[in-house]
Short mmCIF file of N, CA and C in Angstrom, two decimals:
data_model
loop_
_atom_site.label_atom_id
_atom_site.label_comp_id
_atom_site.label_asym_id
_atom_site.label_seq_id
_atom_site.Cartn_x
_atom_site.Cartn_y
_atom_site.Cartn_z
N MET A 1 33.81 6.75 48.17
CA MET A 1 34.47 7.67 47.25
C MET A 1 33.39 8.43 46.47
N SER A 2 33.39 9.73 46.58
CA SER A 2 32.39 10.50 45.84
C SER A 2 33.07 11.42 44.84
N MET A 3 32.41 11.56 43.70
CA MET A 3 32.94 12.45 42.68
C MET A 3 31.90 13.50 42.38
N ALA A 4 32.33 14.73 42.31
CA ALA A 4 31.41 15.84 42.09
C ALA A 4 30.68 15.70 40.75
N LYS A 5 31.45 15.44 39.72
CA LYS A 5 30.81 15.25 38.41
C LYS A 5 31.42 14.03 37.74
N SER A 6 30.70 13.52 36.76
CA SER A 6 31.19 12.28 36.14
C SER A 6 32.54 12.54 35.48
N ALA A 7 33.47 11.66 35.75
CA ALA A 7 34.82 11.81 35.21
C ALA A 7 34.81 11.55 33.71
N LYS A 8 35.56 12.39 33.00
CA LYS A 8 35.70 12.16 31.56
C LYS A 8 36.70 11.04 31.38
N PRO A 9 36.51 10.23 30.32
CA PRO A 9 37.48 9.15 30.13
C PRO A 9 38.89 9.71 29.97
N ALA A 10 39.86 9.04 30.56
CA ALA A 10 41.24 9.48 30.43
C ALA A 10 41.65 9.38 28.96
N LYS A 11 42.35 10.38 28.48
CA LYS A 11 42.78 10.33 27.08
C LYS A 11 44.00 9.44 26.94
N THR A 12 43.92 8.52 26.01
CA THR A 12 45.05 7.65 25.72
C THR A 12 45.82 8.25 24.55
N ASN A 13 47.00 7.70 24.27
CA ASN A 13 47.78 8.17 23.12
C ASN A 13 46.98 8.04 21.83
N ALA A 14 46.19 6.96 21.73
CA ALA A 14 45.38 6.74 20.52
C ALA A 14 44.37 7.87 20.34
N VAL A 15 43.70 8.24 21.43
CA VAL A 15 42.69 9.29 21.37
C VAL A 15 43.36 10.64 21.07
N ARG A 16 44.50 10.89 21.71
CA ARG A 16 45.23 12.15 21.45
C ARG A 16 45.62 12.26 19.98
N LEU A 17 46.08 11.14 19.41
CA LEU A 17 46.48 11.14 18.00
C LEU A 17 45.30 11.49 17.10
N LEU A 18 44.15 10.88 17.34
CA LEU A 18 42.96 11.17 16.52
C LEU A 18 42.55 12.62 16.66
N ASP A 19 42.61 13.16 17.89
CA ASP A 19 42.28 14.57 18.10
C ASP A 19 43.25 15.46 17.32
N GLN A 20 44.52 15.13 17.41
CA GLN A 20 45.57 15.90 16.75
C GLN A 20 45.36 15.90 15.23
N LEU A 21 44.95 14.75 14.68
CA LEU A 21 44.75 14.63 13.23
C LEU A 21 43.33 15.04 12.81
N LYS A 22 42.54 15.49 13.79
CA LYS A 22 41.16 15.94 13.55
C LYS A 22 40.30 14.86 12.88
N VAL A 23 40.45 13.64 13.39
CA VAL A 23 39.69 12.50 12.87
C VAL A 23 38.45 12.32 13.74
N SER A 24 37.33 12.09 13.09
CA SER A 24 36.08 11.89 13.80
C SER A 24 36.01 10.45 14.34
N TYR A 25 35.62 10.30 15.61
CA TYR A 25 35.52 8.97 16.23
C TYR A 25 34.54 9.03 17.39
N ASP A 26 34.12 7.87 17.85
CA ASP A 26 33.33 7.75 19.07
C ASP A 26 34.08 6.83 20.01
N LEU A 27 33.91 7.05 21.30
CA LEU A 27 34.51 6.16 22.29
C LEU A 27 33.43 5.31 22.92
N HIS A 28 33.75 4.06 23.14
CA HIS A 28 32.87 3.14 23.87
C HIS A 28 33.64 2.68 25.10
N GLU A 29 33.03 2.82 26.27
CA GLU A 29 33.65 2.28 27.46
C GLU A 29 32.87 1.05 27.90
N TYR A 30 33.55 0.11 28.52
CA TYR A 30 32.88 -1.10 28.97
C TYR A 30 33.45 -1.54 30.31
N GLU A 31 32.65 -2.31 31.02
CA GLU A 31 33.00 -2.80 32.35
C GLU A 31 34.04 -3.92 32.23
N VAL A 32 35.07 -3.86 33.05
CA VAL A 32 36.13 -4.87 32.97
C VAL A 32 36.27 -5.69 34.24
N SER A 33 35.52 -5.35 35.27
CA SER A 33 35.70 -6.02 36.56
C SER A 33 35.37 -7.51 36.53
N ASP A 34 34.58 -7.94 35.52
CA ASP A 34 34.25 -9.36 35.42
C ASP A 34 35.35 -10.17 34.74
N GLY A 35 36.40 -9.48 34.26
CA GLY A 35 37.52 -10.16 33.61
C GLY A 35 37.23 -10.59 32.19
N GLN A 36 36.03 -10.34 31.70
CA GLN A 36 35.66 -10.73 30.32
C GLN A 36 36.12 -9.64 29.35
N ILE A 37 37.37 -9.73 28.91
CA ILE A 37 37.90 -8.68 28.03
C ILE A 37 38.32 -9.20 26.66
N ASP A 38 37.92 -10.45 26.36
CA ASP A 38 38.20 -10.97 25.02
C ASP A 38 37.32 -10.19 24.04
N GLY A 39 37.72 -10.18 22.79
CA GLY A 39 37.04 -9.37 21.79
C GLY A 39 35.55 -9.62 21.63
N ILE A 40 35.15 -10.88 21.71
CA ILE A 40 33.72 -11.19 21.52
C ILE A 40 32.93 -10.66 22.72
N SER A 41 33.46 -10.81 23.92
CA SER A 41 32.80 -10.25 25.10
C SER A 41 32.70 -8.73 24.99
N VAL A 42 33.78 -8.11 24.53
CA VAL A 42 33.78 -6.65 24.38
C VAL A 42 32.71 -6.21 23.39
N ALA A 43 32.62 -6.88 22.25
CA ALA A 43 31.60 -6.54 21.24
C ALA A 43 30.21 -6.60 21.87
N ASN A 44 29.96 -7.65 22.65
CA ASN A 44 28.66 -7.80 23.31
C ASN A 44 28.43 -6.69 24.33
N LYS A 45 29.47 -6.37 25.10
CA LYS A 45 29.33 -5.34 26.14
C LYS A 45 29.02 -3.96 25.55
N ILE A 46 29.63 -3.65 24.40
CA ILE A 46 29.38 -2.33 23.80
C ILE A 46 28.24 -2.41 22.77
N GLN A 47 27.59 -3.57 22.72
CA GLN A 47 26.42 -3.80 21.86
C GLN A 47 26.70 -3.44 20.40
N GLN A 48 27.78 -4.01 19.90
CA GLN A 48 28.17 -3.79 18.51
C GLN A 48 28.35 -5.15 17.83
N PRO A 49 28.08 -5.20 16.52
CA PRO A 49 28.26 -6.49 15.81
C PRO A 49 29.72 -6.94 15.90
N VAL A 50 29.90 -8.22 16.15
CA VAL A 50 31.24 -8.77 16.33
C VAL A 50 32.11 -8.57 15.08
N GLU A 51 31.49 -8.49 13.89
CA GLU A 51 32.25 -8.34 12.64
C GLU A 51 32.97 -7.00 12.53
N ILE A 52 32.51 -5.98 13.28
CA ILE A 52 33.14 -4.67 13.13
C ILE A 52 34.15 -4.37 14.25
N VAL A 53 34.27 -5.30 15.21
CA VAL A 53 35.22 -5.11 16.30
C VAL A 53 36.49 -5.88 15.96
N PHE A 54 37.62 -5.17 15.95
CA PHE A 54 38.89 -5.76 15.53
C PHE A 54 39.88 -5.78 16.69
N LYS A 55 40.69 -6.87 16.72
CA LYS A 55 41.75 -6.95 17.72
C LYS A 55 43.07 -6.56 17.06
N THR A 56 43.96 -6.01 17.88
CA THR A 56 45.28 -5.57 17.42
C THR A 56 46.30 -6.62 17.84
N LEU A 57 46.98 -7.19 16.87
CA LEU A 57 47.97 -8.23 17.14
C LEU A 57 49.34 -7.72 16.70
N VAL A 58 50.35 -7.98 17.50
CA VAL A 58 51.70 -7.52 17.19
C VAL A 58 52.58 -8.75 16.95
N ALA A 59 53.28 -8.74 15.82
CA ALA A 59 54.09 -9.89 15.43
C ALA A 59 55.48 -9.41 15.01
N THR A 60 56.39 -10.37 14.90
CA THR A 60 57.76 -10.02 14.51
C THR A 60 58.31 -11.03 13.50
N ALA A 61 59.25 -10.54 12.70
CA ALA A 61 59.98 -11.42 11.77
C ALA A 61 61.45 -11.42 12.17
N GLY A 62 61.72 -11.08 13.41
CA GLY A 62 63.11 -11.03 13.89
C GLY A 62 63.40 -9.66 14.47
N PRO A 63 64.61 -9.48 15.01
CA PRO A 63 64.96 -8.22 15.68
C PRO A 63 64.70 -7.00 14.79
N GLY A 64 64.00 -6.03 15.34
CA GLY A 64 63.75 -4.79 14.60
C GLY A 64 62.67 -4.88 13.54
N LYS A 65 62.07 -6.05 13.37
CA LYS A 65 61.01 -6.21 12.36
C LYS A 65 59.69 -6.49 13.06
N VAL A 66 58.96 -5.42 13.33
CA VAL A 66 57.70 -5.53 14.06
C VAL A 66 56.56 -5.12 13.14
N PHE A 67 55.47 -5.88 13.21
CA PHE A 67 54.30 -5.62 12.37
C PHE A 67 53.04 -5.65 13.21
N VAL A 68 52.07 -4.85 12.79
CA VAL A 68 50.79 -4.80 13.49
C VAL A 68 49.72 -5.34 12.55
N PHE A 69 48.87 -6.23 13.07
CA PHE A 69 47.79 -6.82 12.28
C PHE A 69 46.46 -6.61 12.99
N LEU A 70 45.47 -6.19 12.23
CA LEU A 70 44.13 -6.01 12.79
C LEU A 70 43.19 -7.01 12.15
N VAL A 71 42.59 -7.85 12.98
CA VAL A 71 41.67 -8.87 12.49
C VAL A 71 40.38 -8.83 13.30
N PRO A 72 39.26 -9.22 12.68
CA PRO A 72 38.00 -9.26 13.43
C PRO A 72 38.17 -10.16 14.65
N VAL A 73 37.55 -9.77 15.77
CA VAL A 73 37.75 -10.48 17.04
C VAL A 73 37.36 -11.95 17.00
N ALA A 74 36.43 -12.32 16.13
CA ALA A 74 35.99 -13.72 16.08
C ALA A 74 36.85 -14.56 15.14
N LYS A 75 37.84 -13.94 14.51
CA LYS A 75 38.70 -14.65 13.55
C LYS A 75 40.10 -14.78 14.11
N GLU A 76 40.90 -15.58 13.42
CA GLU A 76 42.29 -15.75 13.82
C GLU A 76 43.21 -15.26 12.72
N LEU A 77 44.36 -14.73 13.13
CA LEU A 77 45.37 -14.30 12.18
C LEU A 77 45.98 -15.54 11.51
N ASN A 78 46.09 -15.51 10.19
CA ASN A 78 46.77 -16.57 9.45
C ASN A 78 48.23 -16.11 9.34
N LEU A 79 49.13 -16.78 10.06
CA LEU A 79 50.53 -16.34 10.10
C LEU A 79 51.20 -16.39 8.73
N LYS A 80 50.83 -17.38 7.91
CA LYS A 80 51.40 -17.46 6.56
C LYS A 80 50.97 -16.26 5.72
N SER A 81 49.67 -15.96 5.73
CA SER A 81 49.15 -14.82 4.97
C SER A 81 49.73 -13.51 5.50
N ALA A 82 49.88 -13.43 6.83
CA ALA A 82 50.42 -12.22 7.45
C ALA A 82 51.87 -12.00 7.02
N ALA A 83 52.65 -13.09 7.00
CA ALA A 83 54.06 -13.00 6.58
C ALA A 83 54.14 -12.55 5.13
N LYS A 84 53.27 -13.12 4.29
CA LYS A 84 53.25 -12.75 2.88
C LYS A 84 52.91 -11.27 2.73
N ALA A 85 51.90 -10.80 3.47
CA ALA A 85 51.51 -9.39 3.41
C ALA A 85 52.66 -8.49 3.81
N ALA A 86 53.43 -8.93 4.82
CA ALA A 86 54.54 -8.13 5.33
C ALA A 86 55.82 -8.30 4.50
N GLY A 87 55.78 -9.20 3.51
CA GLY A 87 56.96 -9.43 2.69
C GLY A 87 58.05 -10.19 3.43
N GLU A 88 57.65 -11.05 4.35
CA GLU A 88 58.60 -11.83 5.16
C GLU A 88 58.37 -13.31 4.92
N LYS A 89 59.44 -14.12 5.18
CA LYS A 89 59.30 -15.58 5.04
C LYS A 89 58.43 -16.13 6.13
N LYS A 90 58.63 -15.62 7.37
CA LYS A 90 57.94 -16.18 8.52
C LYS A 90 57.79 -15.09 9.58
N ILE A 91 56.63 -15.07 10.22
CA ILE A 91 56.47 -14.17 11.36
C ILE A 91 55.90 -14.96 12.53
N GLU A 92 56.08 -14.43 13.71
CA GLU A 92 55.48 -15.05 14.89
C GLU A 92 54.99 -13.93 15.80
N MET A 93 54.02 -14.29 16.64
CA MET A 93 53.49 -13.30 17.58
C MET A 93 54.59 -12.92 18.56
N ILE A 94 54.61 -11.65 18.98
CA ILE A 94 55.61 -11.28 19.97
C ILE A 94 55.14 -11.76 21.35
N ALA A 95 56.09 -11.96 22.23
CA ALA A 95 55.77 -12.43 23.58
C ALA A 95 54.99 -11.34 24.32
N VAL A 96 54.01 -11.76 25.11
CA VAL A 96 53.20 -10.81 25.87
C VAL A 96 54.08 -9.85 26.68
N LYS A 97 55.18 -10.37 27.25
CA LYS A 97 56.05 -9.52 28.07
C LYS A 97 56.73 -8.41 27.26
N ASP A 98 56.78 -8.54 25.94
CA ASP A 98 57.43 -7.54 25.10
C ASP A 98 56.47 -6.49 24.54
N ILE A 99 55.16 -6.71 24.69
CA ILE A 99 54.19 -5.80 24.07
C ILE A 99 54.32 -4.37 24.59
N LEU A 100 54.36 -4.21 25.92
CA LEU A 100 54.42 -2.87 26.50
C LEU A 100 55.66 -2.11 26.04
N GLY A 101 56.82 -2.77 26.10
CA GLY A 101 58.07 -2.11 25.71
C GLY A 101 58.07 -1.66 24.26
N LEU A 102 57.50 -2.46 23.39
CA LEU A 102 57.48 -2.13 21.96
C LEU A 102 56.42 -1.09 21.60
N THR A 103 55.23 -1.27 22.17
CA THR A 103 54.09 -0.47 21.72
C THR A 103 53.69 0.67 22.66
N GLY A 104 54.01 0.51 23.95
CA GLY A 104 53.53 1.46 24.94
C GLY A 104 52.17 1.06 25.50
N TYR A 105 51.64 -0.06 25.02
CA TYR A 105 50.34 -0.55 25.46
C TYR A 105 50.48 -1.94 26.08
N ILE A 106 49.44 -2.34 26.85
CA ILE A 106 49.45 -3.67 27.44
C ILE A 106 48.54 -4.60 26.66
N ARG A 107 48.76 -5.90 26.84
CA ARG A 107 47.91 -6.90 26.18
C ARG A 107 46.46 -6.67 26.60
N GLY A 108 45.56 -6.68 25.63
CA GLY A 108 44.15 -6.46 25.92
C GLY A 108 43.77 -4.99 25.79
N GLY A 109 44.79 -4.12 25.74
CA GLY A 109 44.53 -2.69 25.59
C GLY A 109 45.47 -2.10 24.57
N CYS A 110 45.81 -2.89 23.57
CA CYS A 110 46.78 -2.47 22.56
C CYS A 110 46.05 -1.84 21.38
N SER A 111 46.27 -0.55 21.18
CA SER A 111 45.63 0.15 20.07
C SER A 111 46.61 0.20 18.89
N PRO A 112 46.08 0.14 17.66
CA PRO A 112 46.95 0.30 16.50
C PRO A 112 47.35 1.77 16.33
N LEU A 113 46.70 2.65 17.07
CA LEU A 113 46.95 4.09 16.98
C LEU A 113 47.80 4.56 18.15
N GLY A 114 48.78 5.41 17.87
CA GLY A 114 49.55 6.02 18.95
C GLY A 114 50.54 5.11 19.64
N MET A 115 51.03 4.09 18.93
CA MET A 115 52.09 3.25 19.50
C MET A 115 53.37 4.08 19.59
N LYS A 116 54.35 3.56 20.32
CA LYS A 116 55.63 4.27 20.47
C LYS A 116 56.24 4.59 19.11
N LYS A 117 56.10 3.67 18.17
CA LYS A 117 56.60 3.87 16.81
C LYS A 117 55.48 3.48 15.86
N LEU A 118 55.55 4.00 14.65
CA LEU A 118 54.58 3.61 13.63
C LEU A 118 55.12 2.37 12.93
N PHE A 119 54.54 1.22 13.26
CA PHE A 119 54.96 -0.05 12.66
C PHE A 119 54.13 -0.31 11.42
N PRO A 120 54.67 -1.09 10.46
CA PRO A 120 53.85 -1.46 9.30
C PRO A 120 52.57 -2.14 9.80
N THR A 121 51.45 -1.65 9.30
CA THR A 121 50.15 -2.09 9.80
C THR A 121 49.31 -2.69 8.69
N PHE A 122 48.73 -3.86 8.97
CA PHE A 122 47.91 -4.57 7.99
C PHE A 122 46.54 -4.81 8.60
N ILE A 123 45.51 -4.47 7.86
CA ILE A 123 44.14 -4.57 8.33
C ILE A 123 43.43 -5.61 7.47
N ASP A 124 42.76 -6.56 8.12
CA ASP A 124 42.07 -7.59 7.35
C ASP A 124 41.14 -6.93 6.34
N ASP A 125 41.16 -7.44 5.12
CA ASP A 125 40.40 -6.77 4.05
C ASP A 125 38.89 -6.80 4.23
N SER A 126 38.40 -7.57 5.23
CA SER A 126 36.95 -7.51 5.52
C SER A 126 36.56 -6.10 5.97
N ALA A 127 37.52 -5.34 6.50
CA ALA A 127 37.24 -3.97 6.98
C ALA A 127 36.92 -3.03 5.81
N LYS A 128 37.41 -3.38 4.61
CA LYS A 128 37.14 -2.51 3.44
C LYS A 128 35.66 -2.34 3.19
N GLU A 129 34.89 -3.39 3.50
CA GLU A 129 33.44 -3.38 3.23
C GLU A 129 32.65 -2.66 4.31
N LEU A 130 33.30 -2.33 5.43
CA LEU A 130 32.59 -1.75 6.57
C LEU A 130 32.48 -0.24 6.48
N GLU A 131 31.37 0.27 7.01
CA GLU A 131 31.21 1.71 7.11
C GLU A 131 32.06 2.23 8.26
N THR A 132 32.02 1.50 9.39
CA THR A 132 32.83 1.85 10.55
C THR A 132 33.39 0.57 11.16
N MET A 133 34.44 0.76 11.95
CA MET A 133 35.04 -0.37 12.66
C MET A 133 35.45 0.10 14.05
N ILE A 134 35.73 -0.87 14.92
CA ILE A 134 36.07 -0.56 16.30
C ILE A 134 37.39 -1.22 16.64
N VAL A 135 38.29 -0.44 17.25
CA VAL A 135 39.60 -0.95 17.69
C VAL A 135 39.84 -0.48 19.12
N SER A 136 40.83 -1.04 19.76
CA SER A 136 41.16 -0.63 21.12
C SER A 136 41.56 0.84 21.15
N ALA A 137 41.17 1.52 22.22
CA ALA A 137 41.54 2.93 22.40
C ALA A 137 42.86 3.04 23.17
N GLY A 138 43.49 1.91 23.48
CA GLY A 138 44.79 1.97 24.15
C GLY A 138 44.73 1.67 25.64
N LYS A 139 43.56 1.24 26.10
CA LYS A 139 43.48 0.74 27.48
C LYS A 139 42.30 -0.22 27.57
N ILE A 140 42.42 -1.16 28.47
CA ILE A 140 41.35 -2.13 28.66
C ILE A 140 40.13 -1.36 29.18
N GLY A 141 38.99 -1.58 28.55
CA GLY A 141 37.77 -0.89 28.98
C GLY A 141 37.36 0.25 28.06
N MET A 142 38.14 0.49 27.01
CA MET A 142 37.81 1.58 26.10
C MET A 142 38.11 1.21 24.64
N GLN A 143 37.14 1.47 23.78
CA GLN A 143 37.28 1.17 22.35
C GLN A 143 37.01 2.44 21.53
N ILE A 144 37.63 2.51 20.36
CA ILE A 144 37.43 3.63 19.42
C ILE A 144 36.64 3.12 18.22
N HIS A 145 35.62 3.88 17.85
CA HIS A 145 34.74 3.57 16.70
C HIS A 145 35.08 4.61 15.63
N LEU A 146 35.57 4.16 14.47
CA LEU A 146 35.95 5.10 13.42
C LEU A 146 35.80 4.46 12.04
N LYS A 147 36.03 5.26 11.00
CA LYS A 147 35.94 4.75 9.64
C LYS A 147 37.22 3.99 9.31
N PRO A 148 37.10 2.86 8.59
CA PRO A 148 38.31 2.13 8.19
C PRO A 148 39.29 3.02 7.41
N SER A 149 38.77 3.90 6.57
CA SER A 149 39.66 4.77 5.78
C SER A 149 40.46 5.71 6.69
N ASP A 150 39.86 6.14 7.81
CA ASP A 150 40.58 6.99 8.76
C ASP A 150 41.67 6.19 9.47
N LEU A 151 41.35 4.94 9.81
CA LEU A 151 42.35 4.09 10.46
C LEU A 151 43.54 3.88 9.51
N VAL A 152 43.25 3.63 8.25
CA VAL A 152 44.31 3.44 7.25
C VAL A 152 45.18 4.69 7.16
N SER A 153 44.55 5.86 7.09
CA SER A 153 45.37 7.06 6.93
C SER A 153 46.18 7.37 8.19
N CYS A 154 45.65 7.08 9.37
CA CYS A 154 46.38 7.36 10.62
C CYS A 154 47.52 6.38 10.88
N THR A 155 47.39 5.14 10.38
CA THR A 155 48.41 4.12 10.65
C THR A 155 49.27 3.83 9.41
N HIS A 156 48.94 4.48 8.27
CA HIS A 156 49.56 4.15 6.98
C HIS A 156 49.36 2.67 6.69
N GLY A 157 48.22 2.14 7.14
CA GLY A 157 47.93 0.73 7.02
C GLY A 157 47.51 0.33 5.61
N VAL A 158 47.54 -0.97 5.37
CA VAL A 158 47.06 -1.51 4.10
C VAL A 158 46.11 -2.67 4.39
N PHE A 159 45.14 -2.82 3.51
CA PHE A 159 44.21 -3.94 3.62
C PHE A 159 44.82 -5.18 2.97
N ASP A 160 44.63 -6.32 3.59
CA ASP A 160 45.12 -7.57 3.01
C ASP A 160 44.32 -8.73 3.62
N ALA A 161 44.32 -9.86 2.91
CA ALA A 161 43.62 -11.06 3.42
C ALA A 161 44.54 -11.74 4.42
N ILE A 162 44.31 -11.53 5.70
CA ILE A 162 45.25 -12.04 6.72
C ILE A 162 44.59 -12.94 7.76
N THR A 163 43.31 -13.26 7.59
CA THR A 163 42.67 -14.14 8.59
C THR A 163 42.59 -15.57 8.06
N LYS A 164 42.49 -16.50 9.01
CA LYS A 164 42.28 -17.90 8.64
C LYS A 164 40.88 -18.00 8.07
N GLN A 165 40.76 -18.72 6.98
CA GLN A 165 39.42 -18.91 6.37
C GLN A 165 38.75 -20.08 7.06
N ASP A 166 37.46 -19.92 7.29
CA ASP A 166 36.70 -20.97 7.99
C ASP A 166 36.66 -22.27 7.20
#
């Protein structure tokens, strides 16, 4: 298979949204053929500190109550703290089979930007201290590097303490 010129990365809904809102960002692409697509592997592949790479988690408090949580890839979501942030008694992660239908993205390539609907979004407050952060661009193999303040304004997100403490 030969290509005349190097293919530009396919634009995802997340990238289109940032372009539409005129938000400055960088894209990082990484190799996925080795199957190493967990957040820590991704941080290493794109040669970025693990503290600035965030995973997008989707949770529910029951029918019609969907929430998005962004936590550093090396940390875990604290479900109690997440429920409190969302103003709910209890939340649980949504089933992997439901991610695509709800968000338009697949597991491992779920971006907090450009989902089918704008769900309440909570970003771990460690991001407040960062100059830039990295989130999924909406497909496995591509990440978006942007300012936390831009992510907040694009997702109407709020910062909160939502990770398990070591």
